[in-house]
mmCIF file of C-alpha atoms and ligand atoms in Angstrom:
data_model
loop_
_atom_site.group_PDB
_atom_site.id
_atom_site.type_symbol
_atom_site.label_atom_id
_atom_site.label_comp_id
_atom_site.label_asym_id
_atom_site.label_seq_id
_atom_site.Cartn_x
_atom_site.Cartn_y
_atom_site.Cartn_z
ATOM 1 C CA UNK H 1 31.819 -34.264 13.259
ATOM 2 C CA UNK H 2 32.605 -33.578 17.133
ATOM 3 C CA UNK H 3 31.924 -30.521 17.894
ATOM 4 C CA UNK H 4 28.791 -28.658 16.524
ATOM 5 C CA UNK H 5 28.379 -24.618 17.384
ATOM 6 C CA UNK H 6 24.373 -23.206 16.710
ATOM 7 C CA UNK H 7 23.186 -19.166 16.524
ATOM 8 C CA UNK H 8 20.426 -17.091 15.766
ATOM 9 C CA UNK H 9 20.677 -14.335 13.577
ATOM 10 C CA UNK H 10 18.671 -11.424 12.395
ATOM 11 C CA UNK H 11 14.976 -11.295 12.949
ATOM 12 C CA UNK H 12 14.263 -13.546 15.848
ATOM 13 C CA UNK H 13 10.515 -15.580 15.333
ATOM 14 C CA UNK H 14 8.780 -17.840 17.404
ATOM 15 C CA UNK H 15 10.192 -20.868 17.496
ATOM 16 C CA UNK H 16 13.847 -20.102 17.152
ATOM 17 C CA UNK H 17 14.227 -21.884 20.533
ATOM 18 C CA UNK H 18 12.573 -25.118 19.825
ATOM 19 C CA UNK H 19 15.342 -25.333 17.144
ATOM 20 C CA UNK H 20 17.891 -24.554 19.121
ATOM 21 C CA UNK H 21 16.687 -27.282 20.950
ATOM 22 C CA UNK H 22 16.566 -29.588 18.730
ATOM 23 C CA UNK H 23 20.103 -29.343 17.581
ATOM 24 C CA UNK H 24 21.178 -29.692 20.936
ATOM 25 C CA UNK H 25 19.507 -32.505 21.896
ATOM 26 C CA UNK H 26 19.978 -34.714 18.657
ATOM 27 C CA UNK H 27 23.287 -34.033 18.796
ATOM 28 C CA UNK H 28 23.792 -35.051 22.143
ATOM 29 C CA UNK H 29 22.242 -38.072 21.231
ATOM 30 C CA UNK H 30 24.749 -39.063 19.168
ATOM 31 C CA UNK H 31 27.582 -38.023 21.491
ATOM 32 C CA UNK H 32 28.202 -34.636 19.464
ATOM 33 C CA UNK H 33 29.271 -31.873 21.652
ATOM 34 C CA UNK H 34 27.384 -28.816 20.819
ATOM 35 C CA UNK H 35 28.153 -24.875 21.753
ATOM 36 C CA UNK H 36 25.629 -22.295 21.642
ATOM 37 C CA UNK H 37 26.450 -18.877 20.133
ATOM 38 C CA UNK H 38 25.222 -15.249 21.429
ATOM 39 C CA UNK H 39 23.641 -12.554 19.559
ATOM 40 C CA UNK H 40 24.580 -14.568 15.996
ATOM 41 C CA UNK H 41 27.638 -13.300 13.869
ATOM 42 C CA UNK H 42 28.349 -10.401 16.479
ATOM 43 C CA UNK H 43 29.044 -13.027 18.711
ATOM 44 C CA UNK H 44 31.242 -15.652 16.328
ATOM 45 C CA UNK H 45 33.317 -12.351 15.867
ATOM 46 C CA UNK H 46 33.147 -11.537 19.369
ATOM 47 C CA UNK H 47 33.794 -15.364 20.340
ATOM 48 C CA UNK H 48 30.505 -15.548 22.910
ATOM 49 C CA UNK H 49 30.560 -18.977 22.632
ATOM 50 C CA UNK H 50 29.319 -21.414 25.229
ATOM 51 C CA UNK H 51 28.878 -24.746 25.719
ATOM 52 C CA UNK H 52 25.448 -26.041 25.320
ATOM 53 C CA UNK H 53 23.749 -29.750 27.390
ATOM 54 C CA UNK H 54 21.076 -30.925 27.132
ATOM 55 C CA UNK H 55 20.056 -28.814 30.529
ATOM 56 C CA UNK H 56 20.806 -26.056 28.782
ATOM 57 C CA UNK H 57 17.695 -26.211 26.630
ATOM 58 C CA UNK H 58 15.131 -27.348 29.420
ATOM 59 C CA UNK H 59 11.956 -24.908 29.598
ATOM 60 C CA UNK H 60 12.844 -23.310 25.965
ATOM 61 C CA UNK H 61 10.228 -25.186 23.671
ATOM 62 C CA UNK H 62 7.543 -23.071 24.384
ATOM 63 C CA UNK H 63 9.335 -19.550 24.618
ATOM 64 C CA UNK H 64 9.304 -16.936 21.793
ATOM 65 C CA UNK H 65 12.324 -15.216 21.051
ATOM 66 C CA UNK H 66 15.634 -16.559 20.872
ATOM 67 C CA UNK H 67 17.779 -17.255 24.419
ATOM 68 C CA UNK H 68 20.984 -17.259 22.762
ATOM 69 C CA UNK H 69 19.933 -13.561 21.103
ATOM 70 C CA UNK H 70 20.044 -12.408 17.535
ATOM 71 C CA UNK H 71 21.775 -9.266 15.782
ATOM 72 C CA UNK H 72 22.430 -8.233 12.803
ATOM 73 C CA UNK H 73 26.557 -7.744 12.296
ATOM 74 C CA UNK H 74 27.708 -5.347 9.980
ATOM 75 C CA UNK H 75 31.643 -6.750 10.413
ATOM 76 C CA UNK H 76 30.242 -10.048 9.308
ATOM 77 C CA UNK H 77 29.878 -8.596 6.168
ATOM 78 C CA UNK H 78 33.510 -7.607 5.921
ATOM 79 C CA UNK H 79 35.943 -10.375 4.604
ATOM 80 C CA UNK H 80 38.010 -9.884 8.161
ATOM 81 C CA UNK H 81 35.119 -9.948 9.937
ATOM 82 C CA UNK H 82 34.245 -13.579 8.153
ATOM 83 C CA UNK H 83 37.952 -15.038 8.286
ATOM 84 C CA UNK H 84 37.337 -13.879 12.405
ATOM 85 C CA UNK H 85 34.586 -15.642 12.794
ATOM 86 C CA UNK H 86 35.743 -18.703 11.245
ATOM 87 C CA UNK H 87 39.078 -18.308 13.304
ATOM 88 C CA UNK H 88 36.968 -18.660 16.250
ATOM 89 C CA UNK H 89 34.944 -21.659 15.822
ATOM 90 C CA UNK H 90 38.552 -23.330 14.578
ATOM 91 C CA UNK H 91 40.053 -22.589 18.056
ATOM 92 C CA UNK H 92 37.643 -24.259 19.678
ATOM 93 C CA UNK H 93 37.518 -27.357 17.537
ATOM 94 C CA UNK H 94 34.243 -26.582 16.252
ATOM 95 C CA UNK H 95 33.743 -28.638 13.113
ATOM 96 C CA UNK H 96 29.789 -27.807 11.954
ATOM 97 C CA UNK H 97 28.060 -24.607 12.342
ATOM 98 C CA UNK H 98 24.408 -24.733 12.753
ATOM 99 C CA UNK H 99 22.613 -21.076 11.490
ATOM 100 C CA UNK H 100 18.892 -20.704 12.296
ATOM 101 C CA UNK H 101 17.285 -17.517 10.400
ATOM 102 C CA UNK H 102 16.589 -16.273 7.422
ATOM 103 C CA UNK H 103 17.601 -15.315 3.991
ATOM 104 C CA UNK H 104 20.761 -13.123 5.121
ATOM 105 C CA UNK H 105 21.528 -14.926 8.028
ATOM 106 C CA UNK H 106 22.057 -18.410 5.818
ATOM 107 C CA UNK H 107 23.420 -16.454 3.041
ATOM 108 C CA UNK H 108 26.112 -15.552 5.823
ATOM 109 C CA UNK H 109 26.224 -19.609 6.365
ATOM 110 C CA UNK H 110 26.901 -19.873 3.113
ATOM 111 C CA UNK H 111 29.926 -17.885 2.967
ATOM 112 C CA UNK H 112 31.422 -19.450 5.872
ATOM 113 C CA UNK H 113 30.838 -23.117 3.907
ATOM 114 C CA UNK H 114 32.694 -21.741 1.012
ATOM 115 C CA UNK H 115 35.227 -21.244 3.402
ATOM 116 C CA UNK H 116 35.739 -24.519 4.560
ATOM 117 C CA UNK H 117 33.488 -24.722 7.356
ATOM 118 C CA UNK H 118 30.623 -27.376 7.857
ATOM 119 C CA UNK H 119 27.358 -25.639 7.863
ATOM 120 C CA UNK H 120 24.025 -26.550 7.513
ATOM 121 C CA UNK H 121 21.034 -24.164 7.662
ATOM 122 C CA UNK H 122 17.568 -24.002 9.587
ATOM 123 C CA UNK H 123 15.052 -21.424 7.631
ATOM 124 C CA UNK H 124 13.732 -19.259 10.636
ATOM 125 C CA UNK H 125 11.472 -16.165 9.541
ATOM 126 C CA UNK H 126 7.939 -14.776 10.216
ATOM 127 C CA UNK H 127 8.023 -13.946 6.505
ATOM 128 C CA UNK H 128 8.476 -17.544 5.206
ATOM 129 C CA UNK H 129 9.806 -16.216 2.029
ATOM 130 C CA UNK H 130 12.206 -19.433 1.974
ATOM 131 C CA UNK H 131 12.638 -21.474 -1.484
ATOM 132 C CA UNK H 132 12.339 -24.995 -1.056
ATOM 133 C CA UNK H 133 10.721 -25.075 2.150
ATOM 134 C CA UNK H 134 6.951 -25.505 2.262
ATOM 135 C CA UNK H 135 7.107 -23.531 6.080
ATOM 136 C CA UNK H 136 9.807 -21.803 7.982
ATOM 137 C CA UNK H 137 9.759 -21.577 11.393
ATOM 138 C CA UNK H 138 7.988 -18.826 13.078
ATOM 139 C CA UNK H 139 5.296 -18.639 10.025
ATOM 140 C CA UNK H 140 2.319 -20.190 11.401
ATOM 141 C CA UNK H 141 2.463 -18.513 14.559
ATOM 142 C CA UNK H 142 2.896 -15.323 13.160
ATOM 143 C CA UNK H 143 -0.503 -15.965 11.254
ATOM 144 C CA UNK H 144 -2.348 -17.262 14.026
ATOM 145 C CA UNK H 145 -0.991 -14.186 16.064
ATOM 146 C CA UNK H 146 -2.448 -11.781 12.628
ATOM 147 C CA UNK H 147 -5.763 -13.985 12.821
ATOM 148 C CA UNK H 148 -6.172 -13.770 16.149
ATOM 149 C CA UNK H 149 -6.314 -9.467 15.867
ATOM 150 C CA UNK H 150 -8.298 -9.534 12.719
ATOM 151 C CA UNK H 151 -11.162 -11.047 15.161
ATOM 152 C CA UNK H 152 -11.010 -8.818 17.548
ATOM 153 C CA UNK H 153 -10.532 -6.105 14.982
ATOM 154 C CA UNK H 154 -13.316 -7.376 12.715
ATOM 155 C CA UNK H 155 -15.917 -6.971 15.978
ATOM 156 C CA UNK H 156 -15.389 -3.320 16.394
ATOM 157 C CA UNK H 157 -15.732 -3.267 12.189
ATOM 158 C CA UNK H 158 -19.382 -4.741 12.514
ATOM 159 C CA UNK H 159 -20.028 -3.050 15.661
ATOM 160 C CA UNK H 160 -19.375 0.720 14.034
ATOM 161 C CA UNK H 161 -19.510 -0.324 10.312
ATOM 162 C CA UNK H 162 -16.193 0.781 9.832
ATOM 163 C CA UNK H 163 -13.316 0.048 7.715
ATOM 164 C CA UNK H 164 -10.313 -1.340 9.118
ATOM 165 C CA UNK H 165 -7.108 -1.372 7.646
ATOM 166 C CA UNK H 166 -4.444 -3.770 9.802
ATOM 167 C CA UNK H 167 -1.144 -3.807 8.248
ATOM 168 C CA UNK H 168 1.138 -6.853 8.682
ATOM 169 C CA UNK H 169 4.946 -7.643 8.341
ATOM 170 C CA UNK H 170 6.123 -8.679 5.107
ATOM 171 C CA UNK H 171 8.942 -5.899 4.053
ATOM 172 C CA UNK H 172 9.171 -8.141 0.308
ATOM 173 C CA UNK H 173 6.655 -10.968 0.716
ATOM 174 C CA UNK H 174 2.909 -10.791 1.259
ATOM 175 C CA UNK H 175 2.782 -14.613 2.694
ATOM 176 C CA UNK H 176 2.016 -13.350 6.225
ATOM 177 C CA UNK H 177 -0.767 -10.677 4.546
ATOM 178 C CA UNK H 178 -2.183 -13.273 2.595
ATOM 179 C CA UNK H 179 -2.595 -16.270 4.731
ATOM 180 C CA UNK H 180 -4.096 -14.644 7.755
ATOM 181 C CA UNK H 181 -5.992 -12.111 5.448
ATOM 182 C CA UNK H 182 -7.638 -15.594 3.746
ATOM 183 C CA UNK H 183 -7.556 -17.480 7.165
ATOM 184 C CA UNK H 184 -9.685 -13.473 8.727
ATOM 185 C CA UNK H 185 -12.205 -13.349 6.027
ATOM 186 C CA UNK H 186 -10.255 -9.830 4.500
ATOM 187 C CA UNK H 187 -12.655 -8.452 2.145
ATOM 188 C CA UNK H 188 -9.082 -6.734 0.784
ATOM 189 C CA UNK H 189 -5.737 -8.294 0.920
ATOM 190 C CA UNK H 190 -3.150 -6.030 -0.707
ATOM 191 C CA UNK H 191 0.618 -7.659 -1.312
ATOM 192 C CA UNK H 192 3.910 -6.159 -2.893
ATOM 193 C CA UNK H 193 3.798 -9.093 -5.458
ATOM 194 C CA UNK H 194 0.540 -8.134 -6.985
ATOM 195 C CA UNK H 195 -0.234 -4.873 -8.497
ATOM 196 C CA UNK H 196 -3.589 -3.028 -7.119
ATOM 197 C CA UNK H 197 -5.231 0.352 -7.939
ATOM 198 C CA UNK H 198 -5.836 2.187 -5.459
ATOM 199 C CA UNK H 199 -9.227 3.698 -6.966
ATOM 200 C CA UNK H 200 -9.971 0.132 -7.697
ATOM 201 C CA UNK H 201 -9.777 -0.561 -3.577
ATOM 202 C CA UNK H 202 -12.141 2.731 -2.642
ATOM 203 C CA UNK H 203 -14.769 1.069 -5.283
ATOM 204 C CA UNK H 204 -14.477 -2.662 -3.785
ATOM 205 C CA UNK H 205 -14.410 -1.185 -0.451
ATOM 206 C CA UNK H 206 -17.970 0.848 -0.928
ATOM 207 C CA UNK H 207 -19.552 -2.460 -2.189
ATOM 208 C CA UNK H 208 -18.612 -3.982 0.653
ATOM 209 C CA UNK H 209 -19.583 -1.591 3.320
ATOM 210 C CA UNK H 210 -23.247 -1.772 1.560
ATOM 211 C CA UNK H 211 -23.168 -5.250 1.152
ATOM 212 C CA UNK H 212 -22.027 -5.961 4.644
ATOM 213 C CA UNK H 213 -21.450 -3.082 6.332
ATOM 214 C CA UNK H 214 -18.023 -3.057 7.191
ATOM 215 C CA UNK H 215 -14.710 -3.853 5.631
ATOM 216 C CA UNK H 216 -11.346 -5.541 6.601
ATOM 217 C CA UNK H 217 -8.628 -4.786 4.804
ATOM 218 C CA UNK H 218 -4.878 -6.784 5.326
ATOM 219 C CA UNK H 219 -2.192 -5.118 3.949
ATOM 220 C CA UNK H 220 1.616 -6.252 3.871
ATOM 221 C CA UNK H 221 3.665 -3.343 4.707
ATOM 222 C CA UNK H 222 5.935 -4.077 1.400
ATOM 223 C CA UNK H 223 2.720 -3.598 -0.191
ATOM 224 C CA UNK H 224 2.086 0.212 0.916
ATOM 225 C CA UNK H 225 1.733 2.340 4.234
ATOM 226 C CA UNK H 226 -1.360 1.119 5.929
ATOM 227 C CA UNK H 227 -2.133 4.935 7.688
ATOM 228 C CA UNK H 228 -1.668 6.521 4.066
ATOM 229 C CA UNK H 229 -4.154 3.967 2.571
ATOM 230 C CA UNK H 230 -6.232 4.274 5.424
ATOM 231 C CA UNK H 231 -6.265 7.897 4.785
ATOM 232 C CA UNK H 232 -6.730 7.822 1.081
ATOM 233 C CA UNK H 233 -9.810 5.625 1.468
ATOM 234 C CA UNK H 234 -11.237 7.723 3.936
ATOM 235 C CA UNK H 235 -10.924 11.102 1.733
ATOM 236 C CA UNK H 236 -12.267 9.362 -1.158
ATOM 237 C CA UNK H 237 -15.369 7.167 0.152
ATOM 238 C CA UNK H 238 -16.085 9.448 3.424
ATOM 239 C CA UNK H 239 -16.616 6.262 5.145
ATOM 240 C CA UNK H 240 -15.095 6.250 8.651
ATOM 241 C CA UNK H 241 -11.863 4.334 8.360
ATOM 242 C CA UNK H 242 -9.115 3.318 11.282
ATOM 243 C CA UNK H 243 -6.194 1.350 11.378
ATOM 244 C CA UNK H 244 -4.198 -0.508 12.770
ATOM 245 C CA UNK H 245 -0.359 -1.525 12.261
ATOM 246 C CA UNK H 246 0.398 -4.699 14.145
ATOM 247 C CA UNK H 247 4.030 -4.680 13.991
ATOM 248 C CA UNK H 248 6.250 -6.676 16.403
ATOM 249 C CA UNK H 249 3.330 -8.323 18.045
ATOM 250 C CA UNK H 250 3.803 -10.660 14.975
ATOM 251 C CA UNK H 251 7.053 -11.636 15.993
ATOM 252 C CA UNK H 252 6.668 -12.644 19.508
ATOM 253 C CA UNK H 253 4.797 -14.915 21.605
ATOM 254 C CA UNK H 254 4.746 -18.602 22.256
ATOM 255 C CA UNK H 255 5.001 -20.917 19.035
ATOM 256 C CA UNK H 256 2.026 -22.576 18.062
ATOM 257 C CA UNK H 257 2.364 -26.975 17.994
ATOM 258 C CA UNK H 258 3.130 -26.703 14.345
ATOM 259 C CA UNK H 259 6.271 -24.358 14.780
ATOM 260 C CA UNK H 260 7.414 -26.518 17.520
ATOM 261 C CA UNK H 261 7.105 -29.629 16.408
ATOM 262 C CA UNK H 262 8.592 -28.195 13.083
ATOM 263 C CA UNK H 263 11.733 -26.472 14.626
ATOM 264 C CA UNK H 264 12.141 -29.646 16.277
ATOM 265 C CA UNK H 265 12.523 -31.975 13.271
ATOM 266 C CA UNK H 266 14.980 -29.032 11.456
ATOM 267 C CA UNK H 267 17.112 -29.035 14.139
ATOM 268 C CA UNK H 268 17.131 -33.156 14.205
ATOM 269 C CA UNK H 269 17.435 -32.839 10.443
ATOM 270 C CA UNK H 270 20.354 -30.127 10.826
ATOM 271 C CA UNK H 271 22.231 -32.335 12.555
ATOM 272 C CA UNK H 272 21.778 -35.360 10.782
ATOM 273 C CA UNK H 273 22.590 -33.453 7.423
ATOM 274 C CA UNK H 274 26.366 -32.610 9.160
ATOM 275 C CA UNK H 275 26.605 -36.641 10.413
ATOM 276 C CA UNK H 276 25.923 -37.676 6.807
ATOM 277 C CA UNK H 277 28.518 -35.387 5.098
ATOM 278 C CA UNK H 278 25.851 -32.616 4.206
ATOM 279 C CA UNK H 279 27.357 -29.328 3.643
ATOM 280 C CA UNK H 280 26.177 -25.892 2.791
ATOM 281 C CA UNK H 281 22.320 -27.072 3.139
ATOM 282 C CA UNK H 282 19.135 -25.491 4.294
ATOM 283 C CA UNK H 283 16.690 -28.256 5.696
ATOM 284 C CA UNK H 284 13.265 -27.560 4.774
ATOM 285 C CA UNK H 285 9.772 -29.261 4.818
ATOM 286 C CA UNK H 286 8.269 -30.422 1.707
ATOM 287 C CA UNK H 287 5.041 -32.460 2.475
ATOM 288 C CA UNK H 288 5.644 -35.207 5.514
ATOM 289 C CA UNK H 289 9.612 -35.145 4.756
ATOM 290 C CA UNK H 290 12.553 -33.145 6.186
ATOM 291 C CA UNK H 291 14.520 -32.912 3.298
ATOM 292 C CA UNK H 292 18.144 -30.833 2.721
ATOM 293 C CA UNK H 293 18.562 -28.408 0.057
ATOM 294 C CA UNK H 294 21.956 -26.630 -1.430
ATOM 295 C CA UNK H 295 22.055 -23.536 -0.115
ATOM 296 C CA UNK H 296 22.535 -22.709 -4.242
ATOM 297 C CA UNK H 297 19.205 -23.633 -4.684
ATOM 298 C CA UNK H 298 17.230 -22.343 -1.710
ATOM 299 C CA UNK H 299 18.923 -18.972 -1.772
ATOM 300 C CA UNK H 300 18.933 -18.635 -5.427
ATOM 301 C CA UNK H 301 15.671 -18.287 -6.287
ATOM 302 C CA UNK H 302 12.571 -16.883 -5.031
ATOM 303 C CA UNK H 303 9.447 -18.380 -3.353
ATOM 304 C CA UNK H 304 6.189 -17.128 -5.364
ATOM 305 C CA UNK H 305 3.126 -16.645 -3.688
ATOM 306 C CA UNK H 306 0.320 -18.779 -4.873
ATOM 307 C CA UNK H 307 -1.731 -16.764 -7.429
ATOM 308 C CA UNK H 308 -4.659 -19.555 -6.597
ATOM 309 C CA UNK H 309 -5.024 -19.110 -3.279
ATOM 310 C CA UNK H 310 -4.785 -15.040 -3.627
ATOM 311 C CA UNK H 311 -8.176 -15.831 -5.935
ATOM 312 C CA UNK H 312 -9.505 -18.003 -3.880
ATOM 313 C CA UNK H 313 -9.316 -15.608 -0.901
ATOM 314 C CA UNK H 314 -10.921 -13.084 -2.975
ATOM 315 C CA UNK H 315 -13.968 -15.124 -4.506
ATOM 316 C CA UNK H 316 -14.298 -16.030 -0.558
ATOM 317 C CA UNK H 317 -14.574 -12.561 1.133
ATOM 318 C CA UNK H 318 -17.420 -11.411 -1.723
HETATM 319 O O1 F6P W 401 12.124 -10.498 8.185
HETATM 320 C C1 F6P W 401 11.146 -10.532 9.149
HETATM 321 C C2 F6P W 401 10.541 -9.183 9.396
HETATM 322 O O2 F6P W 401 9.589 -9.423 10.358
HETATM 323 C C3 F6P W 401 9.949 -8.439 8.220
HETATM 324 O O3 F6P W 401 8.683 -8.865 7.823
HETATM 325 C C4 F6P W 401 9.955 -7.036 8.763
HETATM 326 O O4 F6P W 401 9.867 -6.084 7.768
HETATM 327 C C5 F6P W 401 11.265 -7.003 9.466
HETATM 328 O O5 F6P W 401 11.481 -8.306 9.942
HETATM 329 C C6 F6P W 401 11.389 -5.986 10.558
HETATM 330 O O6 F6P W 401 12.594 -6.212 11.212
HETATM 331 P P1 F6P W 401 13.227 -5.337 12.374
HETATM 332 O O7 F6P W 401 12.132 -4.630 13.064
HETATM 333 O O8 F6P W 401 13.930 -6.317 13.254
HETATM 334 O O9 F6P W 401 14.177 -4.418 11.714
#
């Protein structure tokens, strides 16, 4: 390996930079020269492709977003749009492709290993909805972001004895919902991968209000529209309900130490993966070890959410 190219794609998360960062600088250690990508596949179509130093990454760790830019490319999707992009990184002598994103973004880096290319993948997503990986990047400050609003949120809920419905991210996977709805003390923490009855909520959400006179509940939005819930519980316990959809708040911001210091080993481990003969991998965290997984495995199967910790949250808001 000589030359390695890196992009974000789709959703950008917190974090995305740090990783970015850590390719680049890992490789550099080792004398790799490494070219940064814009706006993901649009721009391995469109051949925005720049070199990347070491320079070139100064004063990213701690910026949200992505300063390479994401998109999502309907021509990558097309078999000329994939034989394009692959043209391009040929041209330039690029011989490993480093994709930071999530599910379809690696399943895009997955084609273009098929194809020949050298890829290895970096599991960035809010949603961390990744097999094999115990985090992805962006996750934990996502939650801390969701925490930090069901606090403030939960003060005006004691102060008027309301009920609050926030509504998180998680179009397929109630991780985010979950996690900050256990880490904020959610009376109610509704999910797309477990079934609820709505009557079922209004009762739980009456004992609450008279046992503590006020209720939080965290919904995913795969999991239902927050304002029609909120509505529903309103008309059927007349208690005084408001809510609130977070929405792209969740995606922003600065990464907490965790995703940073996490992006940084992926990107470290991305590269190593390539200088070791790796191909068509996603690195992921499992405990204290980077470790790389076939892109068969991680994208084959689906991450369940812990049925444990869902009771556990519950038994804990009572
Ligand atoms: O995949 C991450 C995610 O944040 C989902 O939870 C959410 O549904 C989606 O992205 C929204 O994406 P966008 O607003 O970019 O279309």
């Amino acid at each position: 390996i000589n030359k390695i190219a890196v992009l974000t794609s789709g959703g950008d998360c917190p974090g995305m930079n740090a990783a970015i960062r850590g390719v680049v600088r890992a490789a550099q250690a080792k004398n790799i020269e490494v070219f940064g990508v814009h706006n993901g596949y649009v721009g391995l179509i469109g051949k925005q492709i720049v070199p990347l130093d070491s320079r070139a990454v100064s004063d990213t760790i701690h910026r949200g977003g992505t300063f390479l830019g994401t998109a999502r490319s309907e021509e990558f999707r097309t078999s000329a749009g994939q034989q394009k992009a692959l043209a391009n990184l040929q041209e330039l002598g690029i011989d490993g492709l480093v994709v930071i994103g999530g599910d379809g973004s690696l399943s895009g880096a997955r084609i273009l290993g098929e194809m020949g290319m050298k890829v290895a993948g970096i599991p960035g997503t809010i949603d961390n909805d990744l097999w094999g990986t115990e985090y992805t990047v962006g996750a934990d400050t996502a939650v801390n972001t969701v925490v930090d609003a069901i606090d403030k949120i939960r003060d005006t809920a004691s102060a008027h004895g309301r009920v609050m419905v926030v509504e998180v991210m998680g179009r397929e996977s109630g991780w985010i919902a979950l996690t900050a709805g256990f880490a904020g003390g959610a009376e109610l923490i509704l999910i797309p991968e477990i079934a609820y009855d709505l009557n079922r909520v209004c009762e739980r959400v009456k004992e609450a209000v008279a046992n503590k006179h006020h209720c939080i509940i965290v919904i995913a939005e795969g999991a239902g529209n927050g304002m029609a819930i909120g509505d529903h519980i309103h008309r059927k316990t007349g208690l005084e309900t408001r809510v609130s959809v977070l929405g792209h708040i969740q995606r922003g911001g600065s990464p907490t130490v965790f995703d940073r210091v996490l992006a940084s080993r992926l990107g470290a481990g991305a590269v190593k993966a390539l200088l070791d003969g790796k191909t068509n991998v996603m690195l992921g965290c499992q405990g204290a070890n980077i470790v790389a997984i076939d892109f068969a495995d991680a994208l084959g199967q689906k991450k369940v959410i812990d049925a444990e910790e869902f009771n556990l949250a519950s038994i804990m808001s009572i």
